[in-house]
């Protein structure tokens, strides 16, 4: 298993940033569209509003008020042009939230503090790095389908979070001791759980229906974050459920959210009921929809919140 996953990773380790930041270079550019930034902004804001724990911090707002007021604040605070992808736009929004609503800990709901640790089996040097702040994981979309295609026989039955863990843990770093520089696997740990766990997918520009299907079929509506990281905290609520997604369909952004036991697609000023998760996967392929940001909400937030969210069956 280790040899097979290492071989797959050799082809993808330059595409996924081990420091959880987007890498913009000539080899890979985030997808850009000609769509006005306001449309992407509105879709991100709508997707955030669909997250229960986020919404509970703003009890006096309606959805329309939230989108209108925060959109107005962001456009007056930050240039509308975005040189990066939609994930960069999300980071900008999260960074501006404390300035917009200082009395609501909205930004902290998304924060992941990751600690990296590695041990050199050549010189026996242990290296532990300071905590790093991120807003979740960034994964190159085609690495999911490449991993699935090349490792199907060896990894059959692995869940979405298992695949994420293998991809992440097989990213290697050189030993820090001068003169050694042997490359080693890195252990990635967290000791606190975010309320919202974000996974960003970076796509190429012209995936076929088959490629979209191969990629999105790996996704799941429920993940256990302790299967992605080594979790050192004491909470038993390590499971998350998918609440909403920011998706690209042609040259427009859609919000797909789970509401009242069904998935709903919001696009332009329209609303369309999709149905169950299998129907969502079919819509991805049929309409060539590429999910770019997935928001997973901690299940404790759904169970313990003042307004209980009933998810029902997701499959």
C-alpha atoms as a printed R data frame, in Angstrom:
    type eleno elety resid chain resno       x      y       z
1   ATOM     1    CA   UNK     A     1   0.000  0.000   0.000
2   ATOM     2    CA   UNK     A     2   2.802  2.427   0.850
3   ATOM     3    CA   UNK     A     3   4.637  1.792  -2.419
4   ATOM     4    CA   UNK     A     4   1.448  2.251  -4.451
5   ATOM     5    CA   UNK     A     5   0.394  5.472  -2.711
6   ATOM     6    CA   UNK     A     6   3.930  6.878  -3.001
7   ATOM     7    CA   UNK     A     7   3.894  6.278  -6.742
8   ATOM     8    CA   UNK     A     8   0.579  8.084  -7.082
9   ATOM     9    CA   UNK     A     9   1.799 10.918  -4.923
10  ATOM    10    CA   UNK     A    10   4.907 11.491  -7.057
11  ATOM    11    CA   UNK     A    11   2.525 12.774  -9.734
12  ATOM    12    CA   UNK     A    12   0.439 14.923  -7.398
13  ATOM    13    CA   UNK     A    13   2.775 16.217  -4.661
14  ATOM    14    CA   UNK     A    14   3.514 19.327  -6.691
15  ATOM    15    CA   UNK     A    15  -0.185 20.049  -7.065
16  ATOM    16    CA   UNK     A    16  -1.236 20.031  -3.411
17  ATOM    17    CA   UNK     A    17   0.362 22.567  -1.103
18  ATOM    18    CA   UNK     A    18   1.535 20.963   2.174
19  ATOM    19    CA   UNK     A    19   1.177 24.331   3.889
20  ATOM    20    CA   UNK     A    20  -2.535 24.504   2.993
21  ATOM    21    CA   UNK     A    21  -2.105 27.526   0.743
22  ATOM    22    CA   UNK     A    22  -2.995 27.864  -2.907
23  ATOM    23    CA   UNK     A    23   0.006 27.629  -5.182
24  ATOM    24    CA   UNK     A    24  -0.266 29.943  -8.185
25  ATOM    25    CA   UNK     A    25   2.343 29.190 -10.828
26  ATOM    26    CA   UNK     A    26   2.682 28.555 -14.538
27  ATOM    27    CA   UNK     A    27   2.086 24.847 -14.117
28  ATOM    28    CA   UNK     A    28  -1.311 25.261 -12.537
29  ATOM    29    CA   UNK     A    29  -3.601 28.263 -12.485
30  ATOM    30    CA   UNK     A    30  -6.923 28.305 -10.611
31  ATOM    31    CA   UNK     A    31  -9.937 28.331 -12.865
32  ATOM    32    CA   UNK     A    32 -11.075 31.822 -13.755
33  ATOM    33    CA   UNK     A    33 -14.254 32.889 -15.504
34  ATOM    34    CA   UNK     A    34 -15.524 36.048 -17.129
35  ATOM    35    CA   UNK     A    35 -18.327 36.207 -14.578
36  ATOM    36    CA   UNK     A    36 -18.633 39.398 -12.572
37  ATOM    37    CA   UNK     A    37 -17.070 39.060  -9.098
38  ATOM    38    CA   UNK     A    38 -20.358 40.142  -7.488
39  ATOM    39    CA   UNK     A    39 -22.030 36.915  -8.638
40  ATOM    40    CA   UNK     A    40 -19.278 34.772  -7.101
41  ATOM    41    CA   UNK     A    41 -19.450 36.885  -3.954
42  ATOM    42    CA   UNK     A    42 -23.219 36.449  -3.639
43  ATOM    43    CA   UNK     A    43 -22.884 32.676  -4.095
44  ATOM    44    CA   UNK     A    44 -20.225 32.407  -1.391
45  ATOM    45    CA   UNK     A    45 -22.330 34.479   1.001
46  ATOM    46    CA   UNK     A    46 -25.439 32.387   0.300
47  ATOM    47    CA   UNK     A    47 -23.422 29.202   0.902
48  ATOM    48    CA   UNK     A    48 -22.144 30.567   4.211
49  ATOM    49    CA   UNK     A    49 -25.674 31.433   5.281
50  ATOM    50    CA   UNK     A    50 -26.757 27.837   4.689
51  ATOM    51    CA   UNK     A    51 -24.371 26.677   7.447
52  ATOM    52    CA   UNK     A    52 -26.371 26.409  10.649
53  ATOM    53    CA   UNK     A    53 -23.614 27.339  13.110
54  ATOM    54    CA   UNK     A    54 -22.751 30.406  11.052
55  ATOM    55    CA   UNK     A    55 -26.370 31.487  10.866
56  ATOM    56    CA   UNK     A    56 -26.858 31.140  14.627
57  ATOM    57    CA   UNK     A    57 -24.340 33.924  15.235
58  ATOM    58    CA   UNK     A    58 -26.630 36.340  13.344
59  ATOM    59    CA   UNK     A    59 -30.096 35.741  14.814
60  ATOM    60    CA   UNK     A    60 -31.402 39.192  13.907
61  ATOM    61    CA   UNK     A    61 -30.624 38.842  10.186
62  ATOM    62    CA   UNK     A    62 -32.613 37.363   7.355
63  ATOM    63    CA   UNK     A    63 -30.771 35.735   4.470
64  ATOM    64    CA   UNK     A    64 -31.413 38.659   2.134
65  ATOM    65    CA   UNK     A    65 -30.270 41.184   4.745
66  ATOM    66    CA   UNK     A    66 -27.114 39.209   5.430
67  ATOM    67    CA   UNK     A    67 -26.160 38.894   1.755
68  ATOM    68    CA   UNK     A    68 -26.961 42.525   0.967
69  ATOM    69    CA   UNK     A    69 -25.213 44.091   3.978
70  ATOM    70    CA   UNK     A    70 -22.078 41.950   3.913
71  ATOM    71    CA   UNK     A    71 -21.792 42.256   0.125
72  ATOM    72    CA   UNK     A    72 -22.007 46.036   0.435
73  ATOM    73    CA   UNK     A    73 -19.366 46.073   3.175
74  ATOM    74    CA   UNK     A    74 -16.937 43.864   1.245
75  ATOM    75    CA   UNK     A    75 -17.275 45.781  -2.014
76  ATOM    76    CA   UNK     A    76 -16.627 49.036  -0.165
77  ATOM    77    CA   UNK     A    77 -13.684 47.575   1.731
78  ATOM    78    CA   UNK     A    78 -11.947 45.391  -0.827
79  ATOM    79    CA   UNK     A    79 -11.438 45.691  -4.609
80  ATOM    80    CA   UNK     A    80 -14.003 43.724  -6.592
81  ATOM    81    CA   UNK     A    81 -11.377 42.215  -8.849
82  ATOM    82    CA   UNK     A    82  -9.937 38.921  -7.665
83  ATOM    83    CA   UNK     A    83  -6.640 37.729  -9.144
84  ATOM    84    CA   UNK     A    84  -7.019 34.250  -7.730
85  ATOM    85    CA   UNK     A    85  -9.741 31.640  -7.651
86  ATOM    86    CA   UNK     A    86 -12.983 31.560  -5.731
87  ATOM    87    CA   UNK     A    87 -11.207 30.100  -2.682
88  ATOM    88    CA   UNK     A    88  -9.067 33.235  -2.456
89  ATOM    89    CA   UNK     A    89 -12.281 35.230  -2.491
90  ATOM    90    CA   UNK     A    90 -13.568 33.144   0.433
91  ATOM    91    CA   UNK     A    91 -10.388 33.782   2.430
92  ATOM    92    CA   UNK     A    92 -10.799 37.522   1.825
93  ATOM    93    CA   UNK     A    93 -14.372 37.356   3.078
94  ATOM    94    CA   UNK     A    94 -13.411 35.409   6.213
95  ATOM    95    CA   UNK     A    95 -10.594 37.844   6.965
96  ATOM    96    CA   UNK     A    96 -13.023 40.776   6.702
97  ATOM    97    CA   UNK     A    97 -15.727 39.251   8.901
98  ATOM    98    CA   UNK     A    98 -14.299 40.554  12.221
99  ATOM    99    CA   UNK     A    99 -14.347 44.083  10.818
100 ATOM   100    CA   UNK     A   100 -17.935 43.709   9.670
101 ATOM   101    CA   UNK     A   101 -19.342 42.033  12.794
102 ATOM   102    CA   UNK     A   102 -16.871 42.268  15.661
103 ATOM   103    CA   UNK     A   103 -19.273 40.853  18.247
104 ATOM   104    CA   UNK     A   104 -19.832 37.583  16.354
105 ATOM   105    CA   UNK     A   105 -16.978 35.020  16.191
106 ATOM   106    CA   UNK     A   106 -17.756 34.120  12.582
107 ATOM   107    CA   UNK     A   107 -14.194 33.770  11.336
108 ATOM   108    CA   UNK     A   108 -13.153 31.483  14.181
109 ATOM   109    CA   UNK     A   109 -15.748 28.915  13.107
110 ATOM   110    CA   UNK     A   110 -13.574 28.074  10.091
111 ATOM   111    CA   UNK     A   111 -10.111 28.143  11.636
112 ATOM   112    CA   UNK     A   112  -7.983 24.994  11.648
113 ATOM   113    CA   UNK     A   113  -4.725 25.005  13.626
114 ATOM   114    CA   UNK     A   114  -2.439 22.339  12.229
115 ATOM   115    CA   UNK     A   115   0.812 21.102  13.743
116 ATOM   116    CA   UNK     A   116   3.369 19.307  11.582
117 ATOM   117    CA   UNK     A   117   5.830 16.821  13.001
118 ATOM   118    CA   UNK     A   118   8.423 14.557  11.414
119 ATOM   119    CA   UNK     A   119  11.165 12.206  12.585
120 ATOM   120    CA   UNK     A   120  14.247 11.440  10.517
121 ATOM   121    CA   UNK     A   121  15.131  7.747  10.585
122 ATOM   122    CA   UNK     A   122  18.579  8.546   9.241
123 ATOM   123    CA   UNK     A   123  19.921 11.122  11.708
124 ATOM   124    CA   UNK     A   124  17.187 10.635  14.348
125 ATOM   125    CA   UNK     A   125  16.286 14.325  14.346
126 ATOM   126    CA   UNK     A   126  12.777 15.142  15.512
127 ATOM   127    CA   UNK     A   127  11.232 18.312  14.109
128 ATOM   128    CA   UNK     A   128   8.014 19.881  15.331
129 ATOM   129    CA   UNK     A   129   6.734 22.996  13.634
130 ATOM   130    CA   UNK     A   130   4.677 25.841  15.161
131 ATOM   131    CA   UNK     A   131   0.920 25.770  14.746
132 ATOM   132    CA   UNK     A   132  -0.258 26.931  11.343
133 ATOM   133    CA   UNK     A   133  -3.595 28.598  10.768
134 ATOM   134    CA   UNK     A   134  -5.645 27.598   7.741
135 ATOM   135    CA   UNK     A   135  -9.271 27.495   6.678
136 ATOM   136    CA   UNK     A   136  -9.286 23.810   5.778
137 ATOM   137    CA   UNK     A   137  -7.803 21.745   2.973
138 ATOM   138    CA   UNK     A   138  -7.011 22.606  -0.626
139 ATOM   139    CA   UNK     A   139  -6.923 19.674  -3.018
140 ATOM   140    CA   UNK     A   140  -6.340 19.536  -6.747
141 ATOM   141    CA   UNK     A   141  -9.495 17.944  -8.115
142 ATOM   142    CA   UNK     A   142  -7.786 15.657 -10.607
143 ATOM   143    CA   UNK     A   143  -5.636 14.147  -7.833
144 ATOM   144    CA   UNK     A   144  -8.808 12.545  -6.476
145 ATOM   145    CA   UNK     A   145  -9.675 10.843  -9.739
146 ATOM   146    CA   UNK     A   146  -6.041  9.929 -10.451
147 ATOM   147    CA   UNK     A   147  -5.743  8.341  -7.035
148 ATOM   148    CA   UNK     A   148  -8.994  6.473  -7.532
149 ATOM   149    CA   UNK     A   149  -8.038  5.256 -11.020
150 ATOM   150    CA   UNK     A   150  -4.465  4.168 -10.270
151 ATOM   151    CA   UNK     A   151  -5.065  2.724  -6.832
152 ATOM   152    CA   UNK     A   152  -8.499  1.173  -7.192
153 ATOM   153    CA   UNK     A   153  -7.387 -2.395  -6.619
154 ATOM   154    CA   UNK     A   154  -5.078 -1.574  -3.723
155 ATOM   155    CA   UNK     A   155  -7.368  0.912  -1.976
156 ATOM   156    CA   UNK     A   156 -10.827 -0.360  -2.846
157 ATOM   157    CA   UNK     A   157 -13.289  0.586  -0.156
158 ATOM   158    CA   UNK     A   158 -11.425  3.641   1.130
159 ATOM   159    CA   UNK     A   159 -13.669  6.508   2.155
160 ATOM   160    CA   UNK     A   160 -13.322 10.106   1.029
161 ATOM   161    CA   UNK     A   161 -11.503 11.097   4.230
162 ATOM   162    CA   UNK     A   162  -9.211  8.059   3.942
163 ATOM   163    CA   UNK     A   163  -8.175  9.184   0.473
164 ATOM   164    CA   UNK     A   164  -7.573 12.730   1.732
165 ATOM   165    CA   UNK     A   165  -5.385 11.370   4.514
166 ATOM   166    CA   UNK     A   166  -3.278  9.226   2.185
167 ATOM   167    CA   UNK     A   167  -2.802 12.145  -0.199
168 ATOM   168    CA   UNK     A   168  -1.826 14.458   2.660
169 ATOM   169    CA   UNK     A   169   0.417 12.127   4.641
170 ATOM   170    CA   UNK     A   170   2.395 10.999   1.614
171 ATOM   171    CA   UNK     A   171   3.556 14.569   0.993
172 ATOM   172    CA   UNK     A   172   7.212 14.388   1.993
173 ATOM   173    CA   UNK     A   173   9.528 17.033   3.443
174 ATOM   174    CA   UNK     A   174  13.355 16.984   3.740
175 ATOM   175    CA   UNK     A   175  15.052 16.657   7.109
176 ATOM   176    CA   UNK     A   176  15.960 20.051   8.584
177 ATOM   177    CA   UNK     A   177  19.380 18.957   9.831
178 ATOM   178    CA   UNK     A   178  22.157 20.374   7.676
179 ATOM   179    CA   UNK     A   179  23.813 17.700   5.599
180 ATOM   180    CA   UNK     A   180  21.031 15.161   5.988
181 ATOM   181    CA   UNK     A   181  18.023 16.366   3.982
182 ATOM   182    CA   UNK     A   182  16.495 12.885   3.765
183 ATOM   183    CA   UNK     A   183  12.851 13.172   2.788
184 ATOM   184    CA   UNK     A   184  10.236 11.875   5.225
185 ATOM   185    CA   UNK     A   185   6.508 11.625   5.646
186 ATOM   186    CA   UNK     A   186   4.942 14.293   7.825
187 ATOM   187    CA   UNK     A   187   2.503 13.708  10.648
188 ATOM   188    CA   UNK     A   188  -0.257 16.305  10.695
189 ATOM   189    CA   UNK     A   189  -2.070 16.914  13.960
190 ATOM   190    CA   UNK     A   190  -4.830 19.125  15.344
191 ATOM   191    CA   UNK     A   191  -6.004 19.477  18.953
192 ATOM   192    CA   UNK     A   192  -9.131 21.584  18.427
193 ATOM   193    CA   UNK     A   193 -12.036 21.089  16.057
194 ATOM   194    CA   UNK     A   194 -13.376 23.823  13.779
195 ATOM   195    CA   UNK     A   195 -17.127 24.310  13.682
196 ATOM   196    CA   UNK     A   196 -16.904 24.274   9.883
197 ATOM   197    CA   UNK     A   197 -14.385 22.176   7.975
198 ATOM   198    CA   UNK     A   198 -13.760 23.531   4.479
199 ATOM   199    CA   UNK     A   199 -12.439 21.554   1.532
200 ATOM   200    CA   UNK     A   200 -11.537 23.506  -1.604
201 ATOM   201    CA   UNK     A   201 -11.163 21.730  -4.931
202 ATOM   202    CA   UNK     A   202  -9.107 23.300  -7.707
203 ATOM   203    CA   UNK     A   203 -10.147 22.194 -11.174
204 ATOM   204    CA   UNK     A   204  -8.621 22.478 -14.606
205 ATOM   205    CA   UNK     A   205 -10.549 24.367 -17.277
206 ATOM   206    CA   UNK     A   206 -12.088 21.706 -19.495
207 ATOM   207    CA   UNK     A   207 -12.931 18.473 -17.705
208 ATOM   208    CA   UNK     A   208 -14.995 15.950 -19.611
209 ATOM   209    CA   UNK     A   209 -18.185 14.439 -18.202
210 ATOM   210    CA   UNK     A   210 -16.213 11.296 -17.396
211 ATOM   211    CA   UNK     A   211 -13.577 13.265 -15.488
212 ATOM   212    CA   UNK     A   212 -16.187 15.198 -13.527
213 ATOM   213    CA   UNK     A   213 -17.929 11.928 -12.676
214 ATOM   214    CA   UNK     A   214 -14.685 10.228 -11.613
215 ATOM   215    CA   UNK     A   215 -13.817 13.157  -9.365
216 ATOM   216    CA   UNK     A   216 -17.174 13.867  -7.739
217 ATOM   217    CA   UNK     A   217 -17.930 10.181  -7.152
218 ATOM   218    CA   UNK     A   218 -15.138 10.226  -4.554
219 ATOM   219    CA   UNK     A   219 -16.906 12.923  -2.534
220 ATOM   220    CA   UNK     A   220 -19.081 12.124   0.475
221 ATOM   221    CA   UNK     A   221 -21.691 13.959   2.515
222 ATOM   222    CA   UNK     A   222 -20.171 12.889   5.832
223 ATOM   223    CA   UNK     A   223 -16.548 12.805   6.945
224 ATOM   224    CA   UNK     A   224 -14.654 12.121  10.157
225 ATOM   225    CA   UNK     A   225 -11.924 14.723  10.597
226 ATOM   226    CA   UNK     A   226  -9.962 12.354  12.841
227 ATOM   227    CA   UNK     A   227  -9.460 10.212   9.740
228 ATOM   228    CA   UNK     A   228  -7.850 13.148   7.921
229 ATOM   229    CA   UNK     A   229  -5.651 14.449  10.749
230 ATOM   230    CA   UNK     A   230  -4.236 12.912  13.885
231 ATOM   231    CA   UNK     A   231  -6.645 14.403  16.410
232 ATOM   232    CA   UNK     A   232  -5.276 15.014  19.923
233 ATOM   233    CA   UNK     A   233  -8.321 16.703  21.441
234 ATOM   234    CA   UNK     A   234 -10.921 15.242  23.785
235 ATOM   235    CA   UNK     A   235 -14.133 15.837  21.821
236 ATOM   236    CA   UNK     A   236 -16.025 12.807  20.563
237 ATOM   237    CA   UNK     A   237 -17.776 14.946  17.935
238 ATOM   238    CA   UNK     A   238 -15.280 14.483  15.125
239 ATOM   239    CA   UNK     A   239 -17.842 13.836  12.399
240 ATOM   240    CA   UNK     A   240 -18.993 16.486   9.945
241 ATOM   241    CA   UNK     A   241 -21.847 16.689   7.460
242 ATOM   242    CA   UNK     A   242 -21.889 18.566   4.197
243 ATOM   243    CA   UNK     A   243 -24.067 21.668   4.523
244 ATOM   244    CA   UNK     A   244 -23.437 23.645   1.340
245 ATOM   245    CA   UNK     A   245 -21.191 23.985  -1.700
246 ATOM   246    CA   UNK     A   246 -19.966 26.742  -3.973
247 ATOM   247    CA   UNK     A   247 -20.004 25.287  -7.487
248 ATOM   248    CA   UNK     A   248 -19.056 26.446 -10.955
249 ATOM   249    CA   UNK     A   249 -21.470 25.668 -13.793
250 ATOM   250    CA   UNK     A   250 -20.248 27.019 -17.109
251 ATOM   251    CA   UNK     A   251 -19.555 30.672 -16.441
252 ATOM   252    CA   UNK     A   252 -21.833 31.040 -13.423
253 ATOM   253    CA   UNK     A   253 -21.533 30.129  -9.768
254 ATOM   254    CA   UNK     A   254 -24.186 28.036  -8.040
255 ATOM   255    CA   UNK     A   255 -24.911 27.352  -4.408
256 ATOM   256    CA   UNK     A   256 -26.010 23.801  -3.659
257 ATOM   257    CA   UNK     A   257 -27.264 23.387  -0.096
258 ATOM   258    CA   UNK     A   258 -28.994 20.749   2.020
259 ATOM   259    CA   UNK     A   259 -32.337 21.970   3.334
260 ATOM   260    CA   UNK     A   260 -35.405 20.150   4.628
261 ATOM   261    CA   UNK     A   261 -34.033 16.702   3.820
262 ATOM   262    CA   UNK     A   262 -33.150 17.484   0.217
263 ATOM   263    CA   UNK     A   263 -30.474 19.160  -1.877
264 ATOM   264    CA   UNK     A   264 -31.368 22.445  -3.538
265 ATOM   265    CA   UNK     A   265 -29.527 24.333  -6.258
266 ATOM   266    CA   UNK     A   266 -29.534 28.138  -6.243
267 ATOM   267    CA   UNK     A   267 -28.377 29.781  -9.471
268 ATOM   268    CA   UNK     A   268 -28.898 33.326 -10.748
269 ATOM   269    CA   UNK     A   269 -32.236 34.215  -9.173
270 ATOM   270    CA   UNK     A   270 -33.630 30.706  -9.530
271 ATOM   271    CA   UNK     A   271 -34.109 27.795  -7.168
272 ATOM   272    CA   UNK     A   272 -34.204 24.150  -8.203
273 ATOM   273    CA   UNK     A   273 -34.851 21.095  -6.033
274 ATOM   274    CA   UNK     A   274 -32.331 18.370  -6.874
275 ATOM   275    CA   UNK     A   275 -33.284 15.702  -4.346
276 ATOM   276    CA   UNK     A   276 -30.946 13.139  -2.775
277 ATOM   277    CA   UNK     A   277 -27.151 12.923  -3.030
278 ATOM   278    CA   UNK     A   278 -27.243 10.493  -5.944
279 ATOM   279    CA   UNK     A   279 -29.263 13.075  -7.839
280 ATOM   280    CA   UNK     A   280 -26.637 15.696  -6.988
281 ATOM   281    CA   UNK     A   281 -23.902 13.492  -8.431
282 ATOM   282    CA   UNK     A   282 -25.934 13.017 -11.606
283 ATOM   283    CA   UNK     A   283 -26.442 16.795 -11.853
284 ATOM   284    CA   UNK     A   284 -22.693 17.349 -11.577
285 ATOM   285    CA   UNK     A   285 -22.156 15.215 -14.663
286 ATOM   286    CA   UNK     A   286 -25.228 16.234 -16.681
287 ATOM   287    CA   UNK     A   287 -24.716 19.990 -16.217
288 ATOM   288    CA   UNK     A   288 -20.907 19.834 -15.928
289 ATOM   289    CA   UNK     A   289 -21.007 21.340 -12.447
290 ATOM   290    CA   UNK     A   290 -17.694 21.524 -10.604
291 ATOM   291    CA   UNK     A   291 -17.945 21.824  -6.803
292 ATOM   292    CA   UNK     A   292 -15.161 24.210  -5.759
293 ATOM   293    CA   UNK     A   293 -15.765 24.790  -2.038
294 ATOM   294    CA   UNK     A   294 -17.407 22.267   0.278
295 ATOM   295    CA   UNK     A   295 -18.552 23.364   3.736
296 ATOM   296    CA   UNK     A   296 -18.837 20.540   6.266
297 ATOM   297    CA   UNK     A   297 -20.502 21.389   9.575
298 ATOM   298    CA   UNK     A   298 -19.572 19.688  12.828
299 ATOM   299    CA   UNK     A   299 -22.393 17.382  13.854
300 ATOM   300    CA   UNK     A   300 -22.262 18.653  17.425
301 ATOM   301    CA   UNK     A   301 -23.299 22.076  16.142
302 ATOM   302    CA   UNK     A   302 -26.279 20.475  14.450
303 ATOM   303    CA   UNK     A   303 -27.305 18.494  17.528
304 ATOM   304    CA   UNK     A   304 -26.535 20.948  20.333
305 ATOM   305    CA   UNK     A   305 -27.617 24.203  18.678
306 ATOM   306    CA   UNK     A   306 -30.617 26.200  19.780
307 ATOM   307    CA   UNK     A   307 -32.367 25.528  16.495
308 ATOM   308    CA   UNK     A   308 -31.803 21.848  15.887
309 ATOM   309    CA   UNK     A   309 -31.020 20.984  12.294
310 ATOM   310    CA   UNK     A   310 -32.538 17.720  11.130
311 ATOM   311    CA   UNK     A   311 -30.557 16.334   8.216
312 ATOM   312    CA   UNK     A   312 -32.370 13.058   7.715
313 ATOM   313    CA   UNK     A   313 -31.005 10.702   5.088
314 ATOM   314    CA   UNK     A   314 -28.315 12.105   2.800
315 ATOM   315    CA   UNK     A   315 -28.100  9.151   0.476
